[in-house]
XYZ file of C-alpha atoms in Angstrom:
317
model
C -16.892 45.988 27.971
C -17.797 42.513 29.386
C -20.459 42.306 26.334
C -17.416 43.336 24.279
C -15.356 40.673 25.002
C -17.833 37.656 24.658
C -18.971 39.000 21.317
C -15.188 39.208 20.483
C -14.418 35.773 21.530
C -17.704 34.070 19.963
C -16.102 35.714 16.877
C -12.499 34.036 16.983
C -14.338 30.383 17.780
C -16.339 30.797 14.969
C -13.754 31.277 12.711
C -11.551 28.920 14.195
C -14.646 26.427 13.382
C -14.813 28.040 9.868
C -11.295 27.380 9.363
C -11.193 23.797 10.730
C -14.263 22.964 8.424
C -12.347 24.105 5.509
C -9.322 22.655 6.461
C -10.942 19.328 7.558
C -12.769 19.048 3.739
C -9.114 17.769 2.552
C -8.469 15.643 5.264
C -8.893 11.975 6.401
C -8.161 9.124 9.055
C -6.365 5.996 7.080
C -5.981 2.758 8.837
C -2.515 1.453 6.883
C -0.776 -1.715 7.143
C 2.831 -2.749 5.939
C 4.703 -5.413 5.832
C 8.120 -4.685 6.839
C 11.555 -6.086 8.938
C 11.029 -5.845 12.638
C 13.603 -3.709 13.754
C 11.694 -0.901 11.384
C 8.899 0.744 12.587
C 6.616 4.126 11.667
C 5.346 5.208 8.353
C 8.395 7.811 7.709
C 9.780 7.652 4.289
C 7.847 4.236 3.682
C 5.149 2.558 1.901
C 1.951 1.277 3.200
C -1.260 0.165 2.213
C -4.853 -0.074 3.084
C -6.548 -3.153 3.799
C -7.532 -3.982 0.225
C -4.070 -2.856 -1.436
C -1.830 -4.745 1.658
C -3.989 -7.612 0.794
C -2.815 -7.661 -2.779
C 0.645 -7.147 -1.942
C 0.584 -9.934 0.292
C -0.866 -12.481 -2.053
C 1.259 -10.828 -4.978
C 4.096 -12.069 -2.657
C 2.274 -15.182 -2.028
C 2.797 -15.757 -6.209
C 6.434 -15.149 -6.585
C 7.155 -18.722 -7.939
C 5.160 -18.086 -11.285
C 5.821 -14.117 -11.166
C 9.429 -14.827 -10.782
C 9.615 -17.774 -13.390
C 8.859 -14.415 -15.990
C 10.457 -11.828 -14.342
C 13.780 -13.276 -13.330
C 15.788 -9.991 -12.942
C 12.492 -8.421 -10.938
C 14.939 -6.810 -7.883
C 11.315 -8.703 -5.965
C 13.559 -11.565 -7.275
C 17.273 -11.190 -7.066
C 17.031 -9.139 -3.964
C 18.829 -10.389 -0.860
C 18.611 -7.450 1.522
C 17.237 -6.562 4.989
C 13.437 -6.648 3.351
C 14.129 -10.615 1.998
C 15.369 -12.013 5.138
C 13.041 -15.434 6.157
C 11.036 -14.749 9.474
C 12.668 -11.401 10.203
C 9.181 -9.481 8.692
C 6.414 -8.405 11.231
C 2.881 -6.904 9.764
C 2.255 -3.075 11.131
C -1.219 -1.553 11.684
C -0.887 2.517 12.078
C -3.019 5.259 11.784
C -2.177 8.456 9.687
C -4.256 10.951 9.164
C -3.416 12.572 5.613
C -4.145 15.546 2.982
C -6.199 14.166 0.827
C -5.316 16.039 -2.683
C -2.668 13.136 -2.978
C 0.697 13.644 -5.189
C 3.157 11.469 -7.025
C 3.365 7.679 -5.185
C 6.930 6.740 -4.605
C 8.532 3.923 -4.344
C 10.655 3.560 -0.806
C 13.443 1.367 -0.170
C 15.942 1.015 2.014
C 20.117 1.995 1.346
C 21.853 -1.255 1.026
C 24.531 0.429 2.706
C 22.954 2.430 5.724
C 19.633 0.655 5.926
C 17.373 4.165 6.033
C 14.692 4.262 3.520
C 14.798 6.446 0.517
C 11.826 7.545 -1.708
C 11.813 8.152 -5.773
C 8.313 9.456 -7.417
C 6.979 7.159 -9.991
C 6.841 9.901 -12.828
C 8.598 11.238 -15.321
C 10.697 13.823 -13.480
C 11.887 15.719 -16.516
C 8.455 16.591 -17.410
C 6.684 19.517 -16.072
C 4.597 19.407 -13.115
C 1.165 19.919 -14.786
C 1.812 16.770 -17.456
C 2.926 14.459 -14.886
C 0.748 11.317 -14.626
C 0.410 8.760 -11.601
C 0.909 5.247 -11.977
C -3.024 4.708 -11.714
C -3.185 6.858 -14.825
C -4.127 10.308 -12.426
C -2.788 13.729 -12.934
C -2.417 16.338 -9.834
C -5.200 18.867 -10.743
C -6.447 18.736 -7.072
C -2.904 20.408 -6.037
C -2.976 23.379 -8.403
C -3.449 25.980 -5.927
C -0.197 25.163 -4.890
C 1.838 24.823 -7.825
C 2.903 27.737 -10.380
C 2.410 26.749 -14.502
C 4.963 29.899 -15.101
C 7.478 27.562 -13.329
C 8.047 23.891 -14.433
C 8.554 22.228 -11.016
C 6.419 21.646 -8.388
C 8.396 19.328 -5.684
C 5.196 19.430 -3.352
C 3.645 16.648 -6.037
C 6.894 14.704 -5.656
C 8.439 15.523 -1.935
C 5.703 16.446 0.141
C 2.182 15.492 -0.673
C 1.274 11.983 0.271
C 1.578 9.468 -3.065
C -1.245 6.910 -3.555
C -1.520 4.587 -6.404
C -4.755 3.470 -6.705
C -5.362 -0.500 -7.624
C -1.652 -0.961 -7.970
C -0.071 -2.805 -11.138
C -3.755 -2.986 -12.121
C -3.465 -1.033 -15.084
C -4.130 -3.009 -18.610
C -2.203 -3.003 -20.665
C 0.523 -3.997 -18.258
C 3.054 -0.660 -18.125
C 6.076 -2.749 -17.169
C 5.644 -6.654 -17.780
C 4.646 -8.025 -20.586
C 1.276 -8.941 -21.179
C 1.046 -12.619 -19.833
C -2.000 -15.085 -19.189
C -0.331 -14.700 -15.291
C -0.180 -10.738 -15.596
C -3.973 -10.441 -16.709
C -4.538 -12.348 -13.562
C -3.120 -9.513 -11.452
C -4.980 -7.137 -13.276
C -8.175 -8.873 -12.617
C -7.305 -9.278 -8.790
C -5.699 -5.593 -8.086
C -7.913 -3.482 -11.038
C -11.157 -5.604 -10.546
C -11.659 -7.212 -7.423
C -9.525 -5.264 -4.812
C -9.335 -1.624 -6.147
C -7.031 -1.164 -2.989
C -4.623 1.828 -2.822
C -0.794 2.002 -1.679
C 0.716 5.130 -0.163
C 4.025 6.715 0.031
C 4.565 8.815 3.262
C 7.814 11.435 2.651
C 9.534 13.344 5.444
C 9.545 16.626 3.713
C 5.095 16.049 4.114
C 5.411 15.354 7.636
C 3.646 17.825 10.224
C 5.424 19.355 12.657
C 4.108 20.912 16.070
C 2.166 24.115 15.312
C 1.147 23.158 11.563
C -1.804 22.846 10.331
C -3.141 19.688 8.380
C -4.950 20.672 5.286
C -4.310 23.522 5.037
C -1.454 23.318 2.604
C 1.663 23.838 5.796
C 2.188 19.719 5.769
C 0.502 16.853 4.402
C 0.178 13.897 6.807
C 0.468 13.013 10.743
C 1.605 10.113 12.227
C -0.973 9.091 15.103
C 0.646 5.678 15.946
C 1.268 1.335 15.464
C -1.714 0.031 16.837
C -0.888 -3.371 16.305
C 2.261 -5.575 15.219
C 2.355 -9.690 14.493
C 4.281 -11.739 12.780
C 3.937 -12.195 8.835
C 4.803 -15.645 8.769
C 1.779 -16.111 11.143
C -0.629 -13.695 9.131
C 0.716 -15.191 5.587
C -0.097 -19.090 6.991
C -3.825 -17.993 8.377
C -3.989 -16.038 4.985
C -2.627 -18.574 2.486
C -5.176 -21.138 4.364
C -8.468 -19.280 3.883
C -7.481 -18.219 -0.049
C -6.791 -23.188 -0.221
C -9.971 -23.230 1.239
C -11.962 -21.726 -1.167
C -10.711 -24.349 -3.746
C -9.773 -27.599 -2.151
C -10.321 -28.691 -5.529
C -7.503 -27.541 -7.654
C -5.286 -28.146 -4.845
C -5.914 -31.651 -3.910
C -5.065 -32.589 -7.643
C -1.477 -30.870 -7.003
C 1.294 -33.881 -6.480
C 2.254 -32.207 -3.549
C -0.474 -29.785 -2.290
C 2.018 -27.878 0.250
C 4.440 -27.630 -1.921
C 3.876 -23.583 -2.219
C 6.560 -22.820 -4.639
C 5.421 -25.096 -6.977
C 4.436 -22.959 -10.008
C 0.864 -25.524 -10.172
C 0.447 -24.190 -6.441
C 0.542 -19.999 -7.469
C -1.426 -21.513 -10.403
C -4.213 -22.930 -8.310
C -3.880 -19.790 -6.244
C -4.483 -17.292 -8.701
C -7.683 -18.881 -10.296
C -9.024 -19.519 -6.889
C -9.044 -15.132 -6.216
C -10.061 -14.288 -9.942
C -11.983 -17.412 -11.238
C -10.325 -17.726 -14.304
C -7.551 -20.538 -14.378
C -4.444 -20.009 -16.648
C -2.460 -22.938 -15.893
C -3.155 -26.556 -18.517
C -5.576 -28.567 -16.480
C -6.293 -25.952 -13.733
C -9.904 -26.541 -12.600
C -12.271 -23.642 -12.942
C -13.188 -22.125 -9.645
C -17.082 -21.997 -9.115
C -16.119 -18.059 -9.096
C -13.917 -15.494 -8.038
C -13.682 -14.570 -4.874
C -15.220 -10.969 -4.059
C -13.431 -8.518 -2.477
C -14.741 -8.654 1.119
C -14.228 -12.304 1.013
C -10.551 -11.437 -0.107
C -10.353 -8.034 2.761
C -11.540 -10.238 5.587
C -9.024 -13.268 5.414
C -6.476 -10.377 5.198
C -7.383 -8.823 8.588
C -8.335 -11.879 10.293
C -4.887 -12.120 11.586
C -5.043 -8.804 13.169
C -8.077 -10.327 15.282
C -8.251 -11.845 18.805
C -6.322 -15.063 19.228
C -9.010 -16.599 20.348
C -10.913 -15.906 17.169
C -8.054 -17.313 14.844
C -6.210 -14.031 14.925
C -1.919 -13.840 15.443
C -0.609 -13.301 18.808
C 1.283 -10.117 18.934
C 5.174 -9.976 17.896
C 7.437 -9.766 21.115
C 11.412 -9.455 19.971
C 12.587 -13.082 20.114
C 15.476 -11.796 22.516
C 11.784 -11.024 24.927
């Protein structure tokens, strides 16, 4: 009986390995960052990125002047809410751990009246779930098993599984903004150079105690903020290391500090891609690569002593 019941239990660990290995072949640990106001925290119902996609959101910011000079009803433009407030941002570091057959990335923003975030997929949701198309160009073969062609929706693509869009507003040609000199630049940076990803995390994906991730019950789990610091530290150390690269082009500005100059996001640009666009930029000696590009973007999250931000304490602390 004793021989019985070792036999019996050597049988339920190995398929509870079996079942872990399968499970664990769709799964992975992402180290995310987002920018986002301080008295927000978490990944629920938001948008993050990974070190190579928060990077180009951050310098995309970093170029609003020029962007905004083209796309002057952009909401990144006109927008006066909770996410445009000066010195209210903080950076966020988490881990998630995620499903990796990824669905539809949505875009999350906050209610203007209640201030909780609300997602919308970035497809066409009149279309049925087997011609929808990512952002990135990416369909959502990898989540047939779940989804039924005899019906038309699937909202696991849309409400459940995480959303990544891979080297965001990369795509050429540009799907919404017109084909500029400045818009090829962004191309270059986020479809060339970075080939970072941004991800949408919805409740409906969340695990909850008892599930099992990857194996189709949820699609992500929270494991925690490692690290928080202020943005308006991280974008100065950031901003400083991109001027460095091409002293240059920025010493010939009239006012070299002057970062909303249009010149400045000029100078900026063709320093990360190595292509000027603006009359009488310099040409760089050469883009910048992506690790150069990665690193000044987590050098902030470093020790101080190393050149790295202090962490955020409430100023009421």
């Amino acid at each position: 009986f004793a021989c019985q019941t070792l036999n019996m239990a050597t049988k339920l660990l190995l398929l509870l390995s079996l079942l872990q290995g399968a499970f664990g072949a769709h799964t992975a640990n992402l180290t995310l960052f987002r920018i986002t106001p301080h008295n927000y925290t978490g990944v629920l119902n938001m948008n993050t990125g990974d070190a190579a996609g928060d990077a180009y959101f951050a310098l995309y910011e970093m170029i609003f002047p020029l962007y905004c000079s083209e796309e002057k009803h952009d909401s990144s433009c006109t927008s006066e809410g909770i996410l445009n407030i000066p010195g209210f941002n903080i950076f966020e570091k988490s881990i998630v751990e995620v499903d990796t057959r990824y669905g539809a990335y949505s875009g999350c923003i906050p209610n203007p009246d209640t201030g909780i975030f609300g997602c919308e997929a970035y497809v066409n949701r009149e279309a049925c779930w087997w011609e929808l198309v990512n952002p990135d160009g990416r369909n959502f073969s990898d989540l047939d098993a779940f989804c039924d062609r005899k019906v038309c929706n699937c909202s696991l693509i849309t409400e459940k599984a995480v959303g990544q869009f891979n080297s965001p507003m990369g795509q050429n040609p540009a799907r919404w903004h017109n084909q500029t000199p400045m818009w090829e630049q962004i191309e270059i940076l986020s479809g060339q150079i970075l080939k970072g990803n941004w991800y949408s995390t919805l409740s409906e994906g969340q695990c909850q105690d008892g599930q099992v991730l990857g194996s189709g019950e949820c699609w992500w789990k929270f494991h925690g903020v490692q690290q928080r610091i202020n943005a308006t530290c991280h974008y100065n150390k950031l901003r400083e290391s991109i001027v460095s690269q091409n002293t240059q082009c920025f010493n010939k500005l009239p006012d070299p500090s002057n970062v909303s100059a249009i010149p400045w996001s000029e100078c900026f640009l063709a320093t990360l891609t190595g292509k000027p666009i603006g009359v009488g930029t310099p040409r760089p000696a050469g883009a910048m690569t992506r690790d150069q590009i990665v690193s000044s973007f987590l050098k902030p999250f470093g020790d101080v002593a190393d050149g790295g931000c202090p962490p955020w304490t409430h100023p009421q602390d």
